[in-house]
Tab-separated table of C-alpha atoms in Angstrom:
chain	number	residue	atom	x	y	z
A	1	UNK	CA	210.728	249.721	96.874
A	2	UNK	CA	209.571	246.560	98.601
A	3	UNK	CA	208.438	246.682	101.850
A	4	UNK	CA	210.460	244.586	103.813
A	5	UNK	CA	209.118	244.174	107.395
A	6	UNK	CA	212.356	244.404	109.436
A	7	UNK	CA	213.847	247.435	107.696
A	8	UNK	CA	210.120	249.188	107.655
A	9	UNK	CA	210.428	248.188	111.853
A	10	UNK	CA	214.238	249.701	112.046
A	11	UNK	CA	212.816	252.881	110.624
A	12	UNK	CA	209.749	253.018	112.252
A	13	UNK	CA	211.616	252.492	115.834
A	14	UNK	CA	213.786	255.166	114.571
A	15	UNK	CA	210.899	257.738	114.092
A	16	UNK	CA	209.444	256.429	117.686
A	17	UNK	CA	213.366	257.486	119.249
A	18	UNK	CA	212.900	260.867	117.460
A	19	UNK	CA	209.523	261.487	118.636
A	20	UNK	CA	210.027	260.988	122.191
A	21	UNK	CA	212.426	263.885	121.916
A	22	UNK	CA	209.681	266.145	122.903
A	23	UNK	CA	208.581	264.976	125.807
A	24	UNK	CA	207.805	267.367	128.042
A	25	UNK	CA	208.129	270.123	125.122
A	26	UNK	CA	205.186	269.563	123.235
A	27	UNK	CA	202.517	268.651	125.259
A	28	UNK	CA	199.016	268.907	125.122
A	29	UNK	CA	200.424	268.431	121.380
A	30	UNK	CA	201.640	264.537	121.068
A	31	UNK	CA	205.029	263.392	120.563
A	32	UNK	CA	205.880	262.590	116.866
A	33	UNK	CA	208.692	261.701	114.592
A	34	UNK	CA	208.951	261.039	110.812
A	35	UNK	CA	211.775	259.837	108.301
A	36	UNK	CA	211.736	259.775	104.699
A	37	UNK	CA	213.253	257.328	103.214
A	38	UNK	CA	214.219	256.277	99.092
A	39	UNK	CA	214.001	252.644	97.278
A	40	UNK	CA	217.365	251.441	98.780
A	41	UNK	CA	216.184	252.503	102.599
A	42	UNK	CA	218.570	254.855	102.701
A	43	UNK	CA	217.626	257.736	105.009
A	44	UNK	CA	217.103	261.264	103.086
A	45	UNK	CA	215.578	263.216	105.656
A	46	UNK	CA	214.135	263.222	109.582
A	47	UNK	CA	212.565	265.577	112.120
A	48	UNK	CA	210.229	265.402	115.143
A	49	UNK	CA	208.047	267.640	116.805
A	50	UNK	CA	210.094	269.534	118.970
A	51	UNK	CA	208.540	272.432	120.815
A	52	UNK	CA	204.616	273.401	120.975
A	53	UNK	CA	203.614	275.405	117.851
A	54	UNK	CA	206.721	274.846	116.008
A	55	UNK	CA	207.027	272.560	113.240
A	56	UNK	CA	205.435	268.825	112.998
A	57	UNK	CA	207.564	266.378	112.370
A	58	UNK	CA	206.605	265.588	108.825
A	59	UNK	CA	207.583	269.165	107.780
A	60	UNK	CA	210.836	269.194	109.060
A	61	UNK	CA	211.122	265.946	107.454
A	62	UNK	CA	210.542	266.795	104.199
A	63	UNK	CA	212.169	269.798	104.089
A	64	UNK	CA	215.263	267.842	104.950
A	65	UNK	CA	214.815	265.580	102.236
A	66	UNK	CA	213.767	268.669	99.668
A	67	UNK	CA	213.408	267.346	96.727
A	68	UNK	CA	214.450	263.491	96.726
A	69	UNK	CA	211.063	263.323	98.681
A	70	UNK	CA	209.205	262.679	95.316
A	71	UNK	CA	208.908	259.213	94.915
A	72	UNK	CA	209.639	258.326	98.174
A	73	UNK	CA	208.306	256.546	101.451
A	74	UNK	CA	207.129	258.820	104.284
A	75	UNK	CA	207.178	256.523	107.917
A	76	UNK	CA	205.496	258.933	110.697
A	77	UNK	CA	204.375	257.689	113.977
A	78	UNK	CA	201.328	259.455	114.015
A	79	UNK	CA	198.499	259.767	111.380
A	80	UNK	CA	199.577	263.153	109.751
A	81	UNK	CA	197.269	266.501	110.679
A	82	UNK	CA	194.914	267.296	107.516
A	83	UNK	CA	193.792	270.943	109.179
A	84	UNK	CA	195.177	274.116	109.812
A	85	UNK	CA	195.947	275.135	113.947
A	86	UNK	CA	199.258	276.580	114.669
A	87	UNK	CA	200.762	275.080	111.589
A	88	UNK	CA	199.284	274.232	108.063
A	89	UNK	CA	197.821	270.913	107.101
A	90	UNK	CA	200.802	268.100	106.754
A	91	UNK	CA	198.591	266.446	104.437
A	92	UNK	CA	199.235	269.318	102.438
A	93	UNK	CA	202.449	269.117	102.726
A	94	UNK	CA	203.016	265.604	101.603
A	95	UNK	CA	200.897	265.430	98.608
A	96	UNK	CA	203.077	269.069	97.527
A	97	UNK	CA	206.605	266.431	98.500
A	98	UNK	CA	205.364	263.739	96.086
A	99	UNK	CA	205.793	261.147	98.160
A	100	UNK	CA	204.689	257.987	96.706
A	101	UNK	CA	203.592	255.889	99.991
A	102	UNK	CA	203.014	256.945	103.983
A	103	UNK	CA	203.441	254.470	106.524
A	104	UNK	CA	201.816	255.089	110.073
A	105	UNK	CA	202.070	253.986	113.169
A	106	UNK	CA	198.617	254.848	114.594
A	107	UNK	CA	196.056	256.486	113.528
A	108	UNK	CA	195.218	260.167	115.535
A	109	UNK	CA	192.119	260.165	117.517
A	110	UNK	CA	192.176	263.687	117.713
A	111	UNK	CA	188.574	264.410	116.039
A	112	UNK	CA	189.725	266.931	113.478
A	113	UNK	CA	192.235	264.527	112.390
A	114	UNK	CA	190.783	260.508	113.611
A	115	UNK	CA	191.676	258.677	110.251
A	116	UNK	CA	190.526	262.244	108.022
A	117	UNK	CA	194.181	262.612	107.022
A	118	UNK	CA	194.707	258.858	106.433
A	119	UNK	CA	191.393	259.076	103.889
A	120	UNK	CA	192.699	262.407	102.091
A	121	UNK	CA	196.186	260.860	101.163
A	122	UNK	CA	194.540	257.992	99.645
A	123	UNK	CA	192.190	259.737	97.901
A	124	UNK	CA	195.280	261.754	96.321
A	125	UNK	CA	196.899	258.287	95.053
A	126	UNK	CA	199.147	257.939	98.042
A	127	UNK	CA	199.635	254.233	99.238
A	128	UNK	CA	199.153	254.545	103.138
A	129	UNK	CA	199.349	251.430	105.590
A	130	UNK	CA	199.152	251.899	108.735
A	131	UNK	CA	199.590	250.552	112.226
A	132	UNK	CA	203.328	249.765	112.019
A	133	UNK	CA	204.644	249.416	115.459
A	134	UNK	CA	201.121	250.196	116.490
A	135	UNK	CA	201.574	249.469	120.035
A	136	UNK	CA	204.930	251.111	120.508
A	137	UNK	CA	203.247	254.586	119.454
A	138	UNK	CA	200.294	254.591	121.343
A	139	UNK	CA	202.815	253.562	124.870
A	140	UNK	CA	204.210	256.700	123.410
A	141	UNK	CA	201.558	258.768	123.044
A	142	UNK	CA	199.040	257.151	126.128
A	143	UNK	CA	199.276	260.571	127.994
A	144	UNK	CA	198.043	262.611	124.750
A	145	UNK	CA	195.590	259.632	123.810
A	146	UNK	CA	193.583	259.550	127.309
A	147	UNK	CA	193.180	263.759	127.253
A	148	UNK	CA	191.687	263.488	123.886
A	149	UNK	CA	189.488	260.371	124.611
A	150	UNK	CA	188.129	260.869	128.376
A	151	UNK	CA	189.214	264.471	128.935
A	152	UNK	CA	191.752	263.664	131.442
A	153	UNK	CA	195.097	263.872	132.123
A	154	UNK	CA	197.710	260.895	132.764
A	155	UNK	CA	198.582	260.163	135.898
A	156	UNK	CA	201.343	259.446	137.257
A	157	UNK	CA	202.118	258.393	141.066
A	158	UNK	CA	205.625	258.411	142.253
A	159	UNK	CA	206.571	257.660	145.683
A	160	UNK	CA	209.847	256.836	147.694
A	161	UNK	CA	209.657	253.825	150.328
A	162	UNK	CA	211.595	251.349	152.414
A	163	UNK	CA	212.301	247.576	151.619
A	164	UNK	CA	209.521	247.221	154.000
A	165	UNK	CA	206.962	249.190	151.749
A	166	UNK	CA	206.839	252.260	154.185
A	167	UNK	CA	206.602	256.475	153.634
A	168	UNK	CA	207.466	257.257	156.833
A	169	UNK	CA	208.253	256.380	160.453
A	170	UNK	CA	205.220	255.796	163.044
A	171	UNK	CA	206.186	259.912	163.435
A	172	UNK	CA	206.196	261.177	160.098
A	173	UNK	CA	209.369	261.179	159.797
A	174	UNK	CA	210.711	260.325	155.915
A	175	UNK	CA	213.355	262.572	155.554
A	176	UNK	CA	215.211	261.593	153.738
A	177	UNK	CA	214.160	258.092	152.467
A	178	UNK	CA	215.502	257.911	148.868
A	179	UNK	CA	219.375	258.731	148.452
A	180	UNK	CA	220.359	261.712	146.270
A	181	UNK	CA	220.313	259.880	142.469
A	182	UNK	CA	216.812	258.997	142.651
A	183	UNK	CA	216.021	262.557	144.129
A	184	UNK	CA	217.633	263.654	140.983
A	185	UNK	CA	215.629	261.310	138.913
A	186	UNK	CA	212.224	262.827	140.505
A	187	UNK	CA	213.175	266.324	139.859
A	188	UNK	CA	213.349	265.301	135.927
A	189	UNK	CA	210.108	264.000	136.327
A	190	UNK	CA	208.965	266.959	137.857
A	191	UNK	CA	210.240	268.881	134.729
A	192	UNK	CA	208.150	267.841	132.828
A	193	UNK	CA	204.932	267.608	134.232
A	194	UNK	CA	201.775	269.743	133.955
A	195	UNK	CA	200.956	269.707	137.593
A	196	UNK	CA	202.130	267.618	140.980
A	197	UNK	CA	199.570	267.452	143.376
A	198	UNK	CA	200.025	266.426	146.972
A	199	UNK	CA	197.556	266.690	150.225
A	200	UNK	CA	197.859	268.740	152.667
A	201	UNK	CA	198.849	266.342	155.145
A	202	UNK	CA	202.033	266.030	153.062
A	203	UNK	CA	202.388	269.924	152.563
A	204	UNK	CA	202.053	270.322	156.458
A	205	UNK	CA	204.567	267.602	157.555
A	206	UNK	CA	207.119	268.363	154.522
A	207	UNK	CA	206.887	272.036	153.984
A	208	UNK	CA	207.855	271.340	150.620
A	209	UNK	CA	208.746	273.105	147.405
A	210	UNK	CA	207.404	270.769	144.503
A	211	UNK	CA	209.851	272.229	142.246
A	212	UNK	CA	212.058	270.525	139.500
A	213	UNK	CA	215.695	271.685	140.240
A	214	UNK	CA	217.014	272.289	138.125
A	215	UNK	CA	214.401	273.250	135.951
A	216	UNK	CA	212.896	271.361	132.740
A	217	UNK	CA	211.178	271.921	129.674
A	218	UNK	CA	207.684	272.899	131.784
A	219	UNK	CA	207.407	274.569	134.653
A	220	UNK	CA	204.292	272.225	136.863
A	221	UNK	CA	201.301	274.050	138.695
A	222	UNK	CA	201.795	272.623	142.401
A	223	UNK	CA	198.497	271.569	143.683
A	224	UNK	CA	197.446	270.826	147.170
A	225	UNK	CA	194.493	269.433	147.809
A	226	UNK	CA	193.397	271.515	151.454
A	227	UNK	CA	189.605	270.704	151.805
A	228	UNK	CA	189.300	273.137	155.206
A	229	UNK	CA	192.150	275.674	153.571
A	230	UNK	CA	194.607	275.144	156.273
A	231	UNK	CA	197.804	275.377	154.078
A	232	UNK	CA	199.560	277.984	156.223
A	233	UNK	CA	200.587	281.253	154.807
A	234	UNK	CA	204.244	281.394	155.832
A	235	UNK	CA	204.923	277.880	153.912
A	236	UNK	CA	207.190	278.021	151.422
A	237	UNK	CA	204.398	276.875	148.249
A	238	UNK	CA	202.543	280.008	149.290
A	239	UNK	CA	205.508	282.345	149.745
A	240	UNK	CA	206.546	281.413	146.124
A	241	UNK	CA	203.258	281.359	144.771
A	242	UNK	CA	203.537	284.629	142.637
A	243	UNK	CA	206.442	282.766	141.175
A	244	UNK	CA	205.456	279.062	140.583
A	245	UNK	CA	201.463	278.752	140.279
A	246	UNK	CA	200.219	277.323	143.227
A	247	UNK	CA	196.538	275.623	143.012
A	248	UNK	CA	195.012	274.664	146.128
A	249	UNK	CA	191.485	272.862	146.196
A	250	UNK	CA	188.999	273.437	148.842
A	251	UNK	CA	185.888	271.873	149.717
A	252	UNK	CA	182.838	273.648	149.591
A	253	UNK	CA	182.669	274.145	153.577
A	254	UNK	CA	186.068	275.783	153.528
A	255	UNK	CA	186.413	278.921	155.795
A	256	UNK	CA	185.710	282.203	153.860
A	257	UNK	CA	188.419	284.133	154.996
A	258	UNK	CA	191.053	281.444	155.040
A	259	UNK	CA	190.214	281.360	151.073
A	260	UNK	CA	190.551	285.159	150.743
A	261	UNK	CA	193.719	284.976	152.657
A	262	UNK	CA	195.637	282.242	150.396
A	263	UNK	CA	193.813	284.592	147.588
A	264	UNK	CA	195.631	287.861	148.995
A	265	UNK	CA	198.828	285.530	148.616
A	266	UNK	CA	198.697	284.933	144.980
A	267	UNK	CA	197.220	281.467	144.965
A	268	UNK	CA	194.749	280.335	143.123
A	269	UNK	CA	191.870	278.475	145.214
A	270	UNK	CA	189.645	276.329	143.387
A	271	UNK	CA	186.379	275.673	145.148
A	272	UNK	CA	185.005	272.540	144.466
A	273	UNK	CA	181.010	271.727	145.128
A	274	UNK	CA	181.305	267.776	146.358
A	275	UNK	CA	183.946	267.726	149.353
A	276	UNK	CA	183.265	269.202	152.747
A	277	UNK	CA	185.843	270.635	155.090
A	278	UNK	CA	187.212	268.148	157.413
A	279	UNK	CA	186.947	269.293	160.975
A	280	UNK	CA	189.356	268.335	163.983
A	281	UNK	CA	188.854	264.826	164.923
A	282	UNK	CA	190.290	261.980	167.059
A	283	UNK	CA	192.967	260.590	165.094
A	284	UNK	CA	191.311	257.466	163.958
A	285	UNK	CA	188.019	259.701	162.613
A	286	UNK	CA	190.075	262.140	161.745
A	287	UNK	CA	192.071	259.758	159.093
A	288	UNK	CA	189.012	258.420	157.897
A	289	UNK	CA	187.368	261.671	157.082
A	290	UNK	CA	189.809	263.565	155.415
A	291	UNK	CA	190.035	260.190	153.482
A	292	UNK	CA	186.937	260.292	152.325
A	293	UNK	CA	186.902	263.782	151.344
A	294	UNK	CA	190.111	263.286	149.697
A	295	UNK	CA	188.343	261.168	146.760
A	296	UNK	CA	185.447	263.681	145.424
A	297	UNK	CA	187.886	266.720	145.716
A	298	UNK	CA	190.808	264.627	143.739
A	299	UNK	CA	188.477	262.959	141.338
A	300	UNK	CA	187.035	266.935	140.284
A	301	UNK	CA	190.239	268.603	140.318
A	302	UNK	CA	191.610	265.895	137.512
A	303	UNK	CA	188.942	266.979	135.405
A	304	UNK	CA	188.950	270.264	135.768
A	305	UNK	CA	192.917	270.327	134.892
A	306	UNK	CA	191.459	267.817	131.740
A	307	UNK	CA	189.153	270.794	130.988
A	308	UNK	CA	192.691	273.016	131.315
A	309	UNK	CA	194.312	270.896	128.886
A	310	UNK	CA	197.248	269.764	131.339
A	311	UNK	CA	198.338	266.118	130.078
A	312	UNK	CA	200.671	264.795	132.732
A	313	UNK	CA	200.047	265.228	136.597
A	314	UNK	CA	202.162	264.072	138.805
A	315	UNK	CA	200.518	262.930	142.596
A	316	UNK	CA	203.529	263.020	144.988
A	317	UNK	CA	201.521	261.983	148.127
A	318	UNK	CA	201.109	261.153	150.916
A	319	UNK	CA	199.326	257.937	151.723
A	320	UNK	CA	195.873	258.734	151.690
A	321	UNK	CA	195.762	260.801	148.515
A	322	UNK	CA	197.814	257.635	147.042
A	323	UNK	CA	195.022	256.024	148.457
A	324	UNK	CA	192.343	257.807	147.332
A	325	UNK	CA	193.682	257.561	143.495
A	326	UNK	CA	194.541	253.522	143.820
A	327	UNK	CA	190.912	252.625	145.075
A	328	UNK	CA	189.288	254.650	142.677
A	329	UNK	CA	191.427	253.911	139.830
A	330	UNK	CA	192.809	256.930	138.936
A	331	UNK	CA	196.956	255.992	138.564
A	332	UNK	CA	198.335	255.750	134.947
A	333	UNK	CA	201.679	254.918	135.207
A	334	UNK	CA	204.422	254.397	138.386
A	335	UNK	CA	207.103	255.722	139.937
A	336	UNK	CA	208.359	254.046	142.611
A	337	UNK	CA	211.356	254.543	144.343
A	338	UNK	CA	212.999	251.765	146.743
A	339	UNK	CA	215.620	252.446	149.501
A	340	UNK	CA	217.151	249.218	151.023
A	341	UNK	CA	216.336	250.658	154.520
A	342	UNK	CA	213.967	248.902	156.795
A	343	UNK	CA	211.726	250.985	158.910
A	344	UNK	CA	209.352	248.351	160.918
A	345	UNK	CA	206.625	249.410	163.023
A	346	UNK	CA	202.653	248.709	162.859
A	347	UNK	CA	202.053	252.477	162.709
A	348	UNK	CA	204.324	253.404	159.862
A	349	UNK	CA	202.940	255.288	157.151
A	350	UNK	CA	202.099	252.405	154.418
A	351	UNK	CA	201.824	253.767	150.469
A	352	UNK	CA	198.397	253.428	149.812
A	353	UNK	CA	195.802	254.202	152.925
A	354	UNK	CA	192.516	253.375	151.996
A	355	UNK	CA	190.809	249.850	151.154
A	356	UNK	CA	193.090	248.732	148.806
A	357	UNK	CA	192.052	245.085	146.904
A	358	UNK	CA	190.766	241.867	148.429
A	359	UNK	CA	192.613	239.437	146.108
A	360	UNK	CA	196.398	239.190	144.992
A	361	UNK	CA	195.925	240.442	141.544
A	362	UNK	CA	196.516	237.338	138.669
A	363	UNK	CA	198.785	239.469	136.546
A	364	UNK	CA	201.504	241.526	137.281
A	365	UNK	CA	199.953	244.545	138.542
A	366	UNK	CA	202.304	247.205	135.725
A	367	UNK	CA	202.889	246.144	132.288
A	368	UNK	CA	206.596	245.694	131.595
A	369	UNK	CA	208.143	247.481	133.935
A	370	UNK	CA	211.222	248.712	133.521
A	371	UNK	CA	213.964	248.949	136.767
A	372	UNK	CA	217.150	250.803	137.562
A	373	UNK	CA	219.827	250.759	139.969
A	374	UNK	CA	220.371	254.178	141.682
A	375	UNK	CA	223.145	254.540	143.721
A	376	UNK	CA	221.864	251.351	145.693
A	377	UNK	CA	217.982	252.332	145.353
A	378	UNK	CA	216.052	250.609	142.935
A	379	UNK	CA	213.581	252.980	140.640
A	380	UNK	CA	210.544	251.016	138.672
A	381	UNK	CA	208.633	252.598	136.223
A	382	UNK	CA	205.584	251.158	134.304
A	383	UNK	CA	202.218	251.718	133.101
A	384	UNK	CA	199.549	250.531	135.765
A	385	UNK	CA	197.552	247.397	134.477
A	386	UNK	CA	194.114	248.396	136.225
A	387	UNK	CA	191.350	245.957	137.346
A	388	UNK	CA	189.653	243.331	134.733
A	389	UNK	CA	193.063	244.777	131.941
A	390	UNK	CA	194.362	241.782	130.048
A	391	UNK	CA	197.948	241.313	128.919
């Protein structure tokens, strides 16, 4: 078999559809899909990885292909594994198949793997080329990626606003901004997310759940980030906290027995050393403090849920912890949901508190995003080009 550049990118887009079947499923493992296919490109066997622990998409694969897999062309998204975790080696695997020639779409950075498995199949006689559809798979795979390479997870921001770019009313009042289609669309999201994290500005005013309903393939850790512990203990996230995890992150100056308390409730408080307790304030003080201690505490909760291995996080709000992970360049990817309802008002509640940019940015400010038509609202989704990024 030749390779012919549009049929190796038809099944290489292919494996890319069958990967992203596990999102949400497989995570902190990435997302992967493989075909095997014979000298006339016809299709003898594919699989993805579909559930943490189970098989890799290689395997499933080649068993479907059994034994019209010798002498054939192996396309997998990502560089196959050449050691032994929760499954064998795939390298292993392959060579055993007989297949003649392995194209990849990126090689795995994950260091027990990071090109290893890539050297072994050549050194076996295998042709291997890699980097089809490069970019494609690592859009894919960006949540997985950034864990293994900064020890991190990806973050994603979603928020629902008015055509005027507002969260609430000069009360608070936001309920409910986004019609019931892109409330749908968020509890998806939800589903599949590691944690959500909102402050506890957001918690107070909303009383909310953070839960995907109906449920999806992972069940989030809500996180509220309470630097004086003041999350009361009749909300609902506490009252449901010995059923959905609850995380809430206090500063270091936070009140002893209002930490024991949420404790007592089955939640788990996680005390971090830079962030002190904001006290009562005038408003304007008030905003600008808990602002400010809104940064260290976010910034040392994402790596300690890095250091948990959680790969998606959601931040659901409000303002200033939207804020907070804008200025300091925290935000992976967007969710933004747009209601054509006008608010007005100098004292509405904006999206992003905080200091925000001094220039109009030169480039769009997501890479190709992509927008949909909800029931009226408008939903865009991309990946967040950050500062000094170039298209």
């Amino acid at each position: 078999m030749s390779i012919s550049q549009a049929a190796a990118v038809d099944v290489m887009g292919w494996a890319i559809a069958l990967a992203g079947r596990g999102e949400g499923w497989v995570e902190p493992n990435p997302m992967v899909g493989a075909v095997v296919v014979d000298d006339d490109w016809q299709r003898l066997g594919e699989g993805s990885h579909e559930r943490f622990g189970g098989l890799h998409a290689e395997i499933v694969a080649l068993q479907q292909a059994g034994e019209r897999s010798r002498g054939a062309t192996l396309f997998v998204t990502l560089e196959p594994c050449c050691h032994a975790g929760k499954t064998l080696p795939c390298v292993d695997a392959v060579l055993k198949a007989g297949v003649r020639r392995v194209v990849i779409g990126m090689q795995d950075p994950f260091p027990k793997v990071d090109g290893q498995g890539i050297s072994r199949l050549r050194e076996a006689g295998v042709e291997v080329l890699v980097g089809l559809l490069e970019p494609e798979v690592g859009r894919l795979n960006a949540p997985f990626c950034k864990l293994i390479e900064t020890g991190l997870p990806w973050i994603h921001a979603k928020w629902a606003m008015t055509l005027d770019g507002r969260l609430a009313s000069h009360s608070g009042h936001s309920q409910w901004i986004s019609n019931l289609a892109s409330r749908a669309v968020v509890h998806r999201l939800r589903g599949r997310m590691d944690a959500i994290v909102v402050g506890i500005g957001t918690a107070l005013a909303d009383d909310p759940l953070l839960t995907a309903r109906p449920p999806g393939p992972r069940v989030a850790t809500r996180v509220v980030l309470d630097s004086a512990a003041r999350l009361p203990l009749e909300s609902q996230l506490v009252k449901t906290a010995r059923e959905t995890p609850l995380l809430v992150v206090v500063g270091r100056d936070a009140a002893p027995e209002r930490i024991a308390a949420l404790e007592a409730a089955g939640v788990e408080v996680f005390s971090c050393r830079s962030g002190a307790a904001c006290p009562p304030a005038p408003a304007a003080a008030a905003d600008e403090n808990r602002l400010r201690a809104g940064r260290p505490l976010l910034k040392e909760l994402l790596l300690e849920l890095g250091r948990r291995r959680l790969t998606n996080v959601l931040i659901e709000g409000g303002s200033r912890i939207l804020g907070a992970a804008f200025d300091e360049g925290l935000i992976d990817e967007v969710h933004a949901f747009v209601a054509p309802k006008l608010l007005g008002g100098t004292h509405a509640v904006p999206v992003f508190s905080g200091a925000g940019l001094e220039l109009v940015p030169e480039l769009p400010s997501l890479d190709r995003p992509v927008v949909e038509v909800l029931d009226g609202d408008i939903y865009l989704r991309g990946i967040l080009r950050h500062c000094g990024d170039r298209a």
